[in-house]
Amino acid sequence: MANIAVLTSGGDSPGMNAAVMSVARAANLMGMNLIGIKRGFNGLIGKSGNLEEDIIHLSLDQVLDIADLPGTFLRTARCLEFKDPAVQEKAAAFLRSLDVKGLVVIGGDGSFLGAQALAKKGIPTIGIPGTIDNDLGYTELSLGFDTAVNVCMEAVRAIRATGRSHDRAAVVEVMGRNCGDIALNTALSTGSEILIVPEMKNWSVDDIANRLAALVERGNKRATIIIAEGAYKQMAPFDVYNFMKDYTGGSRPVFPGSPMDAYFLSRIVEHKVMKTEVRANIIGYTQRGNQPSARDAAFAFEAGVVAVNLLKHGDTNRVVGVHNGKVFHMDIESALAIKPSFNRRMFNMVNAL
Ligand code: ADP
Ligand code: F6P
């Protein structure tokens, strides 16, 4: 029986376990043994010093019930030394020593660069997109994105209910690294009124305050400001320290050079607008550590089967994705060359209404 291997890498994302389950079942059907590599690329380079910490022979029984398990059963890690070709060669040699005939890498664009490197070193490798950020241009969906948006939607609904009760506005920070997709889809699904994303260059705190002031004038004192975590670094320079030092009343220390964050933004916007209170909320890891939505779990199921089929047919250096709602695959180079396209039309609509 041929051996194949699977690993999860980068930030964990809902649906990774469902994909591993699917890979295991497809491998089993095709008469292959499955080896789980633990902690991303770390498990390929002997970083733990203990083989049992690095690999696990996965029986079907061990993975049949993990599809709805949050997090990643195989663990994940960021392995910065994997950019080094000598380290990649060590990993390829390790896989050869295990007689591995193919590898499935579940992760984002960084993980796909690692997958590509292994493919170039002769290890047949297939990628499955797993990142809540949805920052892979070649695919409409990556595992975890739909779940993360649903988590944010639920959270914002609750935040808006409290805002409504008190006639008070809110800042809500969501994840996404340099991609505004989680923020955009959260805003759209909750009717939030103000959206700030990393794709928006040189935005200013005054733009936000003016927009909120205009909404208050039109009778809406309870607007929700959705900000993507990566947007702060696109903000026009603003001296948080000097603005906040008198205003906080000591409720929270502020230091020279303090970067903008959700708390400061809420205080500053509240102070500039005056006519409504603004509270800060950060959704955080609940976006990542959740059970996969139906959409993510279903994509994971299909992606796992497609990946194993590709390996069985001798394919390598390819990634699975979704285009026009259909699962497809393409080569890694071309996939990574496609930059994510942000939906500006919907972004403008949120901020215009
Ligand atoms: P994601 O896969 O979600 O984009 P990261 O960017 O953190 O997450 O990348 C995950 C891992 O992929 C890194 O820790 C590293 O092991 C590997 N990786 C990232 N960039 C490269 C690269 N240029 N070459 C080889 N491996 C890489
Ligand atoms: O890539 C997924 C992600 O959750 C991003 O949204 C976020 O910027 C980053 O990972 C945070 O990573 P960590 O908290 O694991 O360092």
CSV table of N, CA, C and O in Angstrom, one decimal, residues 217-336:
chain,number,residue,atom,x,y,z
A,217,GLU,N,-27.0,62.7,12.5
A,217,GLU,CA,-27.9,63.8,12.0
A,217,GLU,C,-29.1,63.2,11.3
A,217,GLU,O,-30.2,63.8,11.4
A,218,ARG,N,-28.9,62.1,10.6
A,218,ARG,CA,-30.1,61.5,10.0
A,218,ARG,C,-30.9,60.5,10.9
A,218,ARG,O,-31.7,59.7,10.5
A,219,GLY,N,-30.6,60.6,12.2
A,219,GLY,CA,-31.4,59.9,13.2
A,219,GLY,C,-30.8,58.5,13.6
A,219,GLY,O,-31.5,57.8,14.3
A,220,ASN,N,-29.6,58.2,13.2
A,220,ASN,CA,-29.0,56.9,13.6
A,220,ASN,C,-27.9,57.1,14.5
A,220,ASN,O,-26.7,57.4,14.1
A,221,LYS,N,-28.1,57.0,15.8
A,221,LYS,CA,-27.1,57.1,16.8
A,221,LYS,C,-26.4,55.8,17.2
A,221,LYS,O,-25.6,55.7,18.1
A,222,ARG,N,-26.9,54.7,16.5
A,222,ARG,CA,-26.4,53.4,16.9
A,222,ARG,C,-25.7,52.7,15.8
A,222,ARG,O,-25.8,51.4,15.7
A,223,ALA,N,-25.0,53.4,15.0
A,223,ALA,CA,-24.3,52.8,13.8
A,223,ALA,C,-23.2,51.8,14.3
A,223,ALA,O,-22.6,52.0,15.4
A,224,THR,N,-22.9,50.8,13.5
A,224,THR,CA,-21.8,49.9,13.8
A,224,THR,C,-20.6,50.2,12.8
A,224,THR,O,-20.8,50.3,11.6
A,225,ILE,N,-19.4,50.4,13.4
A,225,ILE,CA,-18.2,50.6,12.6
A,225,ILE,C,-17.4,49.3,12.6
A,225,ILE,O,-16.9,48.9,13.6
A,226,ILE,N,-17.4,48.7,11.4
A,226,ILE,CA,-16.6,47.4,11.3
A,226,ILE,C,-15.3,47.8,10.8
A,226,ILE,O,-15.1,48.4,9.7
A,227,ILE,N,-14.2,47.4,11.5
A,227,ILE,CA,-12.9,47.6,11.1
A,227,ILE,C,-12.1,46.3,11.0
A,227,ILE,O,-12.1,45.5,11.9
A,228,ALA,N,-11.4,46.1,9.8
A,228,ALA,CA,-10.6,44.9,9.7
A,228,ALA,C,-9.3,45.2,10.4
A,228,ALA,O,-8.7,46.3,10.3
A,229,GLU,N,-8.7,44.2,11.0
A,229,GLU,CA,-7.5,44.4,11.8
A,229,GLU,C,-6.3,45.0,11.0
A,229,GLU,O,-5.5,45.8,11.6
A,230,GLY,N,-6.3,44.7,9.7
A,230,GLY,CA,-5.2,45.2,8.9
A,230,GLY,C,-5.3,46.6,8.4
A,230,GLY,O,-4.5,47.2,7.7
A,231,ALA,N,-6.5,47.3,8.8
A,231,ALA,CA,-6.8,48.6,8.2
A,231,ALA,C,-6.0,49.7,9.0
A,231,ALA,O,-5.7,50.8,8.4
A,232,TYR,N,-5.6,49.4,10.2
A,232,TYR,CA,-4.9,50.5,11.0
A,232,TYR,C,-3.7,51.0,10.3
A,232,TYR,O,-3.3,52.2,10.3
A,233,LYS,N,-3.0,50.0,9.7
A,233,LYS,CA,-1.7,50.5,9.1
A,233,LYS,C,-1.9,51.3,7.8
A,233,LYS,O,-0.9,51.8,7.2
A,234,GLN,N,-3.1,51.3,7.3
A,234,GLN,CA,-3.4,52.2,6.1
A,234,GLN,C,-3.9,53.5,6.5
A,234,GLN,O,-4.4,54.3,5.7
A,235,MET,N,-4.0,53.8,7.8
A,235,MET,CA,-4.6,55.0,8.3
A,235,MET,C,-3.6,56.2,8.1
A,235,MET,O,-2.4,56.1,8.3
A,236,ALA,N,-4.2,57.4,7.8
A,236,ALA,CA,-3.4,58.6,7.7
A,236,ALA,C,-2.8,58.8,9.1
A,236,ALA,O,-3.5,58.5,10.1
A,237,PRO,N,-1.6,59.4,9.2
A,237,PRO,CA,-1.0,59.6,10.5
A,237,PRO,C,-1.9,60.3,11.5
A,237,PRO,O,-2.6,61.3,11.1
A,238,PHE,N,-2.0,59.8,12.7
A,238,PHE,CA,-2.8,60.4,13.7
A,238,PHE,C,-2.1,60.3,15.1
A,238,PHE,O,-1.7,59.2,15.4
A,239,ASP,N,-2.0,61.4,15.8
A,239,ASP,CA,-1.2,61.3,17.0
A,239,ASP,C,-2.1,60.9,18.2
A,239,ASP,O,-2.8,61.7,18.9
A,240,VAL,N,-2.2,59.6,18.3
A,240,VAL,CA,-3.1,59.0,19.4
A,240,VAL,C,-2.7,59.5,20.8
A,240,VAL,O,-3.6,59.9,21.6
A,241,TYR,N,-1.4,59.6,21.0
A,241,TYR,CA,-0.9,59.9,22.3
A,241,TYR,C,-1.4,61.3,22.7
A,241,TYR,O,-2.1,61.5,23.8
A,242,ASN,N,-1.2,62.3,21.9
A,242,ASN,CA,-1.6,63.7,22.3
A,242,ASN,C,-3.1,63.8,22.3
A,242,ASN,O,-3.6,64.6,23.2
A,243,PHE,N,-3.8,63.1,21.5
A,243,PHE,CA,-5.2,63.3,21.5
A,243,PHE,C,-5.8,62.6,22.8
A,243,PHE,O,-6.7,63.2,23.5
A,244,MET,N,-5.2,61.5,23.2
A,244,MET,CA,-5.8,60.7,24.3
A,244,MET,C,-5.3,61.1,25.7
A,244,MET,O,-6.0,60.8,26.6
A,245,LYS,N,-4.2,61.7,25.8
A,245,LYS,CA,-3.6,61.8,27.1
A,245,LYS,C,-4.5,62.6,28.1
A,245,LYS,O,-4.6,62.2,29.2
A,246,ASP,N,-5.2,63.6,27.6
A,246,ASP,CA,-6.1,64.3,28.6
A,246,ASP,C,-7.4,63.6,28.6
A,246,ASP,O,-8.1,63.5,29.6
A,247,TYR,N,-7.8,63.0,27.5
A,247,TYR,CA,-9.2,62.6,27.3
A,247,TYR,C,-9.5,61.3,28.1
A,247,TYR,O,-10.6,61.0,28.6
A,248,THR,N,-8.5,60.3,28.2
A,248,THR,CA,-8.7,59.0,28.8
A,248,THR,C,-9.1,59.2,30.3
A,248,THR,O,-9.7,58.3,30.9
A,249,GLY,N,-8.6,60.3,30.9
A,249,GLY,CA,-8.9,60.5,32.4
A,249,GLY,C,-8.2,59.3,33.1
A,249,GLY,O,-8.7,58.9,34.2
A,250,GLY,N,-7.1,58.8,32.6
A,250,GLY,CA,-6.4,57.7,33.3
A,250,GLY,C,-7.0,56.4,33.2
A,250,GLY,O,-6.5,55.4,33.8
A,251,SER,N,-8.1,56.2,32.4
A,251,SER,CA,-8.8,54.9,32.4
A,251,SER,C,-8.0,53.9,31.7
A,251,SER,O,-8.1,52.7,31.9
A,252,ARG,N,-7.1,54.3,30.8
A,252,ARG,CA,-6.2,53.4,30.2
A,252,ARG,C,-4.9,54.1,29.8
A,252,ARG,O,-5.0,55.2,29.3
A,253,PRO,N,-3.7,53.6,30.1
A,253,PRO,CA,-2.5,54.3,29.9
A,253,PRO,C,-2.3,54.5,28.4
A,253,PRO,O,-2.7,53.6,27.6
A,254,VAL,N,-1.7,55.6,28.0
A,254,VAL,CA,-1.4,55.8,26.6
A,254,VAL,C,0.0,56.4,26.6
A,254,VAL,O,0.4,57.2,27.4
A,255,PHE,N,0.8,55.8,25.7
A,255,PHE,CA,2.2,56.2,25.6
A,255,PHE,C,2.6,56.9,24.3
A,255,PHE,O,1.9,56.6,23.3
A,256,PRO,N,3.6,57.7,24.3
A,256,PRO,CA,4.0,58.3,23.0
A,256,PRO,C,4.2,57.2,22.0
A,256,PRO,O,4.8,56.2,22.3
A,257,GLY,N,3.7,57.4,20.8
A,257,GLY,CA,3.8,56.4,19.7
A,257,GLY,C,2.8,55.3,19.8
A,257,GLY,O,2.8,54.3,19.0
A,258,SER,N,1.8,55.3,20.8
A,258,SER,CA,0.8,54.3,20.8
A,258,SER,C,0.1,54.1,19.5
A,258,SER,O,-0.4,55.1,19.0
A,259,PRO,N,0.0,52.9,19.0
A,259,PRO,CA,-0.7,52.8,17.7
A,259,PRO,C,-2.2,52.8,17.9
A,259,PRO,O,-2.7,52.6,19.0
A,260,MET,N,-2.9,53.1,16.9
A,260,MET,CA,-4.4,53.1,16.9
A,260,MET,C,-4.9,51.7,17.1
A,260,MET,O,-4.3,50.7,16.6
A,261,ASP,N,-5.9,51.6,17.9
A,261,ASP,CA,-6.6,50.3,18.1
A,261,ASP,C,-8.1,50.5,18.2
A,261,ASP,O,-8.5,51.7,18.2
A,262,ALA,N,-8.8,49.5,18.4
A,262,ALA,CA,-10.3,49.6,18.5
A,262,ALA,C,-10.7,50.5,19.6
A,262,ALA,O,-11.7,51.3,19.5
A,263,TYR,N,-10.1,50.3,20.7
A,263,TYR,CA,-10.4,51.1,21.9
A,263,TYR,C,-10.2,52.6,21.7
A,263,TYR,O,-11.0,53.4,21.9
A,264,PHE,N,-9.0,52.9,21.2
A,264,PHE,CA,-8.7,54.3,21.0
A,264,PHE,C,-9.6,54.9,19.9
A,264,PHE,O,-10.1,56.0,20.0
A,265,LEU,N,-9.8,54.1,18.9
A,265,LEU,CA,-10.7,54.6,17.8
A,265,LEU,C,-12.1,55.0,18.3
A,265,LEU,O,-12.6,56.0,18.0
A,266,SER,N,-12.6,54.1,19.2
A,266,SER,CA,-13.9,54.4,19.7
A,266,SER,C,-14.0,55.6,20.5
A,266,SER,O,-14.9,56.5,20.5
A,267,ARG,N,-12.9,55.8,21.4
A,267,ARG,CA,-12.8,57.0,22.2
A,267,ARG,C,-12.7,58.3,21.4
A,267,ARG,O,-13.3,59.3,21.6
A,268,ILE,N,-11.8,58.2,20.4
A,268,ILE,CA,-11.5,59.4,19.6
A,268,ILE,C,-12.8,59.8,18.7
A,268,ILE,O,-13.2,60.9,18.7
A,269,VAL,N,-13.4,58.8,18.1
A,269,VAL,CA,-14.6,59.1,17.3
A,269,VAL,C,-15.7,59.6,18.2
A,269,VAL,O,-16.4,60.6,17.8
A,270,GLU,N,-15.9,59.0,19.4
A,270,GLU,CA,-16.9,59.5,20.3
A,270,GLU,C,-16.7,60.9,20.6
A,270,GLU,O,-17.6,61.8,20.6
A,271,HIS,N,-15.4,61.2,20.9
A,271,HIS,CA,-15.1,62.6,21.3
A,271,HIS,C,-15.3,63.6,20.2
A,271,HIS,O,-15.7,64.7,20.4
A,272,LYS,N,-15.0,63.2,19.0
A,272,LYS,CA,-15.1,64.1,17.8
A,272,LYS,C,-16.6,64.3,17.5
A,272,LYS,O,-17.0,65.4,17.1
A,273,VAL,N,-17.4,63.2,17.6
A,273,VAL,CA,-18.8,63.3,17.2
A,273,VAL,C,-19.7,63.9,18.3
A,273,VAL,O,-20.6,64.7,18.1
A,274,MET,N,-19.4,63.6,19.5
A,274,MET,CA,-20.0,64.1,20.7
A,274,MET,C,-21.5,63.6,20.9
A,274,MET,O,-21.9,63.5,22.1
A,275,LYS,N,-22.2,63.4,19.9
A,275,LYS,CA,-23.6,63.2,20.0
A,275,LYS,C,-24.1,61.7,20.3
A,275,LYS,O,-25.3,61.4,20.3
A,276,THR,N,-23.1,60.8,20.4
A,276,THR,CA,-23.5,59.4,20.7
A,276,THR,C,-22.3,58.8,21.4
A,276,THR,O,-21.1,59.2,21.2
A,277,GLU,N,-22.5,57.8,22.2
A,277,GLU,CA,-21.4,57.0,22.8
A,277,GLU,C,-21.0,56.0,21.8
A,277,GLU,O,-21.8,55.5,21.0
A,278,VAL,N,-19.7,55.6,21.9
A,278,VAL,CA,-19.1,54.6,21.0
A,278,VAL,C,-18.4,53.6,21.9
A,278,VAL,O,-17.5,54.0,22.6
A,279,ARG,N,-18.7,52.3,21.8
A,279,ARG,CA,-18.0,51.3,22.5
A,279,ARG,C,-17.2,50.4,21.6
A,279,ARG,O,-17.6,50.1,20.5
A,280,ALA,N,-16.1,49.9,22.1
A,280,ALA,CA,-15.2,49.0,21.4
A,280,ALA,C,-15.4,47.6,21.6
A,280,ALA,O,-15.6,47.1,22.8
A,281,ASN,N,-15.3,46.8,20.6
A,281,ASN,CA,-15.4,45.3,20.7
A,281,ASN,C,-14.4,44.7,19.7
A,281,ASN,O,-14.3,45.1,18.6
A,282,ILE,N,-13.7,43.6,20.2
A,282,ILE,CA,-12.8,42.9,19.3
A,282,ILE,C,-13.3,41.4,19.3
A,282,ILE,O,-13.4,40.8,20.4
A,283,ILE,N,-13.5,40.9,18.1
A,283,ILE,CA,-14.1,39.6,18.1
A,283,ILE,C,-13.1,38.5,18.3
A,283,ILE,O,-13.3,37.5,19.0
A,284,GLY,N,-11.9,38.6,17.7
A,284,GLY,CA,-10.8,37.7,18.1
A,284,GLY,C,-10.9,36.3,17.7
A,284,GLY,O,-11.5,36.0,16.6
A,285,TYR,N,-10.3,35.4,18.5
A,285,TYR,CA,-10.1,34.0,18.1
A,285,TYR,C,-11.4,33.2,17.9
A,285,TYR,O,-11.4,32.1,17.4
A,286,THR,N,-12.6,33.7,18.4
A,286,THR,CA,-13.8,33.0,18.2
A,286,THR,C,-14.0,32.8,16.7
A,286,THR,O,-14.7,31.9,16.3
A,287,GLN,N,-13.4,33.7,15.9
A,287,GLN,CA,-13.5,33.6,14.4
A,287,GLN,C,-12.8,32.3,13.9
A,287,GLN,O,-13.2,31.8,12.8
A,288,ARG,N,-11.8,31.9,14.6
A,288,ARG,CA,-11.0,30.8,14.1
A,288,ARG,C,-11.3,29.5,14.7
A,288,ARG,O,-11.3,28.5,14.1
A,289,GLY,N,-11.6,29.5,16.0
A,289,GLY,CA,-11.7,28.3,16.8
A,289,GLY,C,-13.2,27.8,16.9
A,289,GLY,O,-13.7,27.4,17.9
A,290,ASN,N,-13.9,27.8,15.7
A,290,ASN,CA,-15.2,27.4,15.7
A,290,ASN,C,-15.5,26.1,14.9
A,290,ASN,O,-14.7,25.8,14.0
A,291,GLN,N,-16.6,25.5,15.1
A,291,GLN,CA,-17.0,24.4,14.2
A,291,GLN,C,-17.2,25.0,12.8
A,291,GLN,O,-17.8,26.0,12.7
A,292,PRO,N,-16.9,24.2,11.7
A,292,PRO,CA,-17.1,24.7,10.4
A,292,PRO,C,-18.5,24.9,10.0
A,292,PRO,O,-19.4,24.1,10.4
A,293,SER,N,-18.8,25.9,9.3
A,293,SER,CA,-20.2,26.1,8.7
A,293,SER,C,-20.5,25.0,7.7
A,293,SER,O,-19.5,24.3,7.3
A,294,ALA,N,-21.7,24.9,7.3
A,294,ALA,CA,-22.1,23.8,6.3
A,294,ALA,C,-21.2,24.1,5.1
A,294,ALA,O,-20.7,23.1,4.5
A,295,ARG,N,-21.1,25.3,4.7
A,295,ARG,CA,-20.4,25.6,3.4
A,295,ARG,C,-18.9,25.2,3.5
A,295,ARG,O,-18.4,24.6,2.6
A,296,ASP,N,-18.3,25.6,4.6
A,296,ASP,CA,-16.9,25.2,4.8
A,296,ASP,C,-16.7,23.7,4.8
A,296,ASP,O,-15.8,23.1,4.3
A,297,ALA,N,-17.6,23.0,5.6
A,297,ALA,CA,-17.5,21.6,5.8
A,297,ALA,C,-17.7,20.9,4.5
A,297,ALA,O,-17.0,19.9,4.1
A,298,ALA,N,-18.6,21.4,3.7
A,298,ALA,CA,-18.9,20.7,2.4
A,298,ALA,C,-17.7,20.9,1.4
A,298,ALA,O,-17.3,19.9,0.7
A,299,PHE,N,-17.2,22.1,1.4
A,299,PHE,CA,-16.0,22.3,0.5
A,299,PHE,C,-14.8,21.4,1.0
A,299,PHE,O,-14.1,20.8,0.2
A,300,ALA,N,-14.7,21.3,2.3
A,300,ALA,CA,-13.6,20.5,2.8
A,300,ALA,C,-13.7,19.1,2.4
A,300,ALA,O,-12.7,18.4,2.0
A,301,PHE,N,-14.9,18.6,2.4
A,301,PHE,CA,-15.2,17.2,2.0
A,301,PHE,C,-14.8,17.0,0.6
A,301,PHE,O,-14.0,16.1,0.2
A,302,GLU,N,-15.2,17.9,-0.3
A,302,GLU,CA,-14.9,17.7,-1.7
A,302,GLU,C,-13.5,17.9,-2.0
A,302,GLU,O,-12.8,17.2,-2.8
A,303,ALA,N,-12.9,18.9,-1.4
A,303,ALA,CA,-11.5,19.2,-1.6
A,303,ALA,C,-10.6,18.1,-1.2
A,303,ALA,O,-9.6,17.8,-1.9
A,304,GLY,N,-10.9,17.4,-0.1
A,304,GLY,CA,-10.1,16.2,0.3
A,304,GLY,C,-10.1,15.1,-0.7
A,304,GLY,O,-9.1,14.6,-1.1
A,305,VAL,N,-11.3,14.9,-1.3
A,305,VAL,CA,-11.4,13.8,-2.3
A,305,VAL,C,-10.6,14.2,-3.5
A,305,VAL,O,-9.9,13.4,-4.1
A,306,VAL,N,-10.8,15.5,-4.0
A,306,VAL,CA,-10.1,15.9,-5.2
A,306,VAL,C,-8.6,15.8,-5.0
A,306,VAL,O,-7.9,15.3,-5.9
A,307,ALA,N,-8.1,16.2,-3.8
A,307,ALA,CA,-6.6,16.2,-3.6
A,307,ALA,C,-6.1,14.7,-3.7
A,307,ALA,O,-5.1,14.5,-4.3
A,308,VAL,N,-6.8,13.8,-3.1
A,308,VAL,CA,-6.3,12.4,-3.1
A,308,VAL,C,-6.4,11.9,-4.5
A,308,VAL,O,-5.4,11.2,-4.9
A,309,ASN,N,-7.4,12.2,-5.2
A,309,ASN,CA,-7.5,11.7,-6.6
A,309,ASN,C,-6.4,12.3,-7.4
A,309,ASN,O,-5.8,11.5,-8.3
A,310,LEU,N,-6.0,13.5,-7.2
A,310,LEU,CA,-4.9,14.1,-8.0
A,310,LEU,C,-3.6,13.3,-7.7
A,310,LEU,O,-2.9,13.0,-8.6
A,311,LEU,N,-3.4,13.1,-6.4
A,311,LEU,CA,-2.2,12.3,-6.1
A,311,LEU,C,-2.2,10.9,-6.7
A,311,LEU,O,-1.2,10.5,-7.2
A,312,LYS,N,-3.4,10.3,-6.7
A,312,LYS,CA,-3.5,9.0,-7.2
A,312,LYS,C,-3.1,9.0,-8.7
A,312,LYS,O,-2.5,8.0,-9.2
A,313,HIS,N,-3.5,10.0,-9.4
A,313,HIS,CA,-3.2,10.1,-10.8
A,313,HIS,C,-1.9,10.7,-11.2
A,313,HIS,O,-1.6,11.1,-12.3
A,314,GLY,N,-1.0,10.9,-10.1
A,314,GLY,CA,0.3,11.3,-10.4
A,314,GLY,C,0.5,12.8,-10.6
A,314,GLY,O,1.5,13.3,-11.0
A,315,ASP,N,-0.6,13.6,-10.2
A,315,ASP,CA,-0.5,15.0,-10.3
A,315,ASP,C,0.3,15.6,-9.2
A,315,ASP,O,0.3,15.0,-8.1
A,316,THR,N,0.9,16.8,-9.4
A,316,THR,CA,1.6,17.4,-8.3
A,316,THR,C,1.6,18.9,-8.6
A,316,THR,O,1.2,19.4,-9.6
A,317,ASN,N,2.0,19.7,-7.5
A,317,ASN,CA,2.1,21.1,-7.6
A,317,ASN,C,0.8,21.8,-8.0
A,317,ASN,O,0.8,22.8,-8.8
A,318,ARG,N,-0.3,21.3,-7.5
A,318,ARG,CA,-1.6,21.9,-7.8
A,318,ARG,C,-2.3,22.3,-6.5
A,318,ARG,O,-2.0,21.7,-5.4
A,319,VAL,N,-3.3,23.2,-6.6
A,319,VAL,CA,-4.1,23.6,-5.5
A,319,VAL,C,-5.6,23.5,-5.9
A,319,VAL,O,-5.9,23.7,-7.0
A,320,VAL,N,-6.4,23.1,-4.9
A,320,VAL,CA,-7.8,23.0,-5.1
A,320,VAL,C,-8.5,24.3,-4.8
A,320,VAL,O,-8.0,25.0,-3.9
A,321,GLY,N,-9.5,24.7,-5.5
A,321,GLY,CA,-10.2,25.9,-5.2
A,321,GLY,C,-11.7,25.9,-5.6
A,321,GLY,O,-12.2,24.8,-6.0
A,322,VAL,N,-12.3,27.0,-5.5
A,322,VAL,CA,-13.7,27.1,-6.0
A,322,VAL,C,-13.8,28.2,-7.0
A,322,VAL,O,-13.3,29.4,-6.7
A,323,HIS,N,-14.4,28.0,-8.1
A,323,HIS,CA,-14.6,29.0,-9.1
A,323,HIS,C,-16.1,28.9,-9.6
A,323,HIS,O,-16.5,27.8,-10.0
A,324,ASN,N,-16.8,30.0,-9.7
A,324,ASN,CA,-18.2,30.0,-10.0
A,324,ASN,C,-19.0,28.9,-9.3
A,324,ASN,O,-19.8,28.2,-9.9
A,325,GLY,N,-18.6,28.7,-8.0
A,325,GLY,CA,-19.3,27.8,-7.2
A,325,GLY,C,-18.9,26.3,-7.4
A,325,GLY,O,-19.4,25.4,-6.7
A,326,LYS,N,-18.0,26.1,-8.3
A,326,LYS,CA,-17.5,24.7,-8.5
A,326,LYS,C,-16.1,24.5,-8.1
A,326,LYS,O,-15.2,25.3,-8.3
A,327,VAL,N,-15.9,23.3,-7.5
A,327,VAL,CA,-14.5,22.9,-7.1
A,327,VAL,C,-13.7,22.6,-8.3
A,327,VAL,O,-14.1,21.9,-9.2
A,328,PHE,N,-12.5,23.1,-8.3
A,328,PHE,CA,-11.5,22.9,-9.5
A,328,PHE,C,-10.1,22.9,-8.9
A,328,PHE,O,-9.9,23.0,-7.7
A,329,HIS,N,-9.1,22.7,-9.8
A,329,HIS,CA,-7.7,22.7,-9.4
A,329,HIS,C,-6.9,23.4,-10.4
A,329,HIS,O,-7.3,23.4,-11.6
A,330,MET,N,-5.8,23.9,-10.0
A,330,MET,CA,-4.9,24.6,-11.0
A,330,MET,C,-3.4,24.5,-10.4
A,330,MET,O,-3.2,24.2,-9.2
A,331,ASP,N,-2.4,24.9,-11.2
A,331,ASP,CA,-1.1,24.8,-10.7
A,331,ASP,C,-0.8,25.9,-9.7
A,331,ASP,O,-1.4,27.0,-9.8
A,332,ILE,N,0.1,25.6,-8.8
A,332,ILE,CA,0.3,26.6,-7.7
A,332,ILE,C,0.9,27.9,-8.1
A,332,ILE,O,0.4,28.9,-7.7
A,333,GLU,N,1.8,27.9,-9.1
A,333,GLU,CA,2.4,29.2,-9.6
A,333,GLU,C,1.3,30.1,-10.1
A,333,GLU,O,1.2,31.3,-9.7
A,334,SER,N,0.5,29.6,-11.0
A,334,SER,CA,-0.6,30.4,-11.6
A,334,SER,C,-1.6,30.9,-10.5
A,334,SER,O,-2.0,32.0,-10.5
A,335,ALA,N,-1.9,30.0,-9.5
A,335,ALA,CA,-2.8,30.3,-8.5
A,335,ALA,C,-2.3,31.5,-7.6
A,335,ALA,O,-3.0,32.4,-7.4
A,336,LEU,N,-1.0,31.4,-7.3
A,336,LEU,CA,-0.4,32.4,-6.4
A,336,LEU,C,-0.2,33.7,-7.1
A,336,LEU,O,-0.1,34.8,-6.5
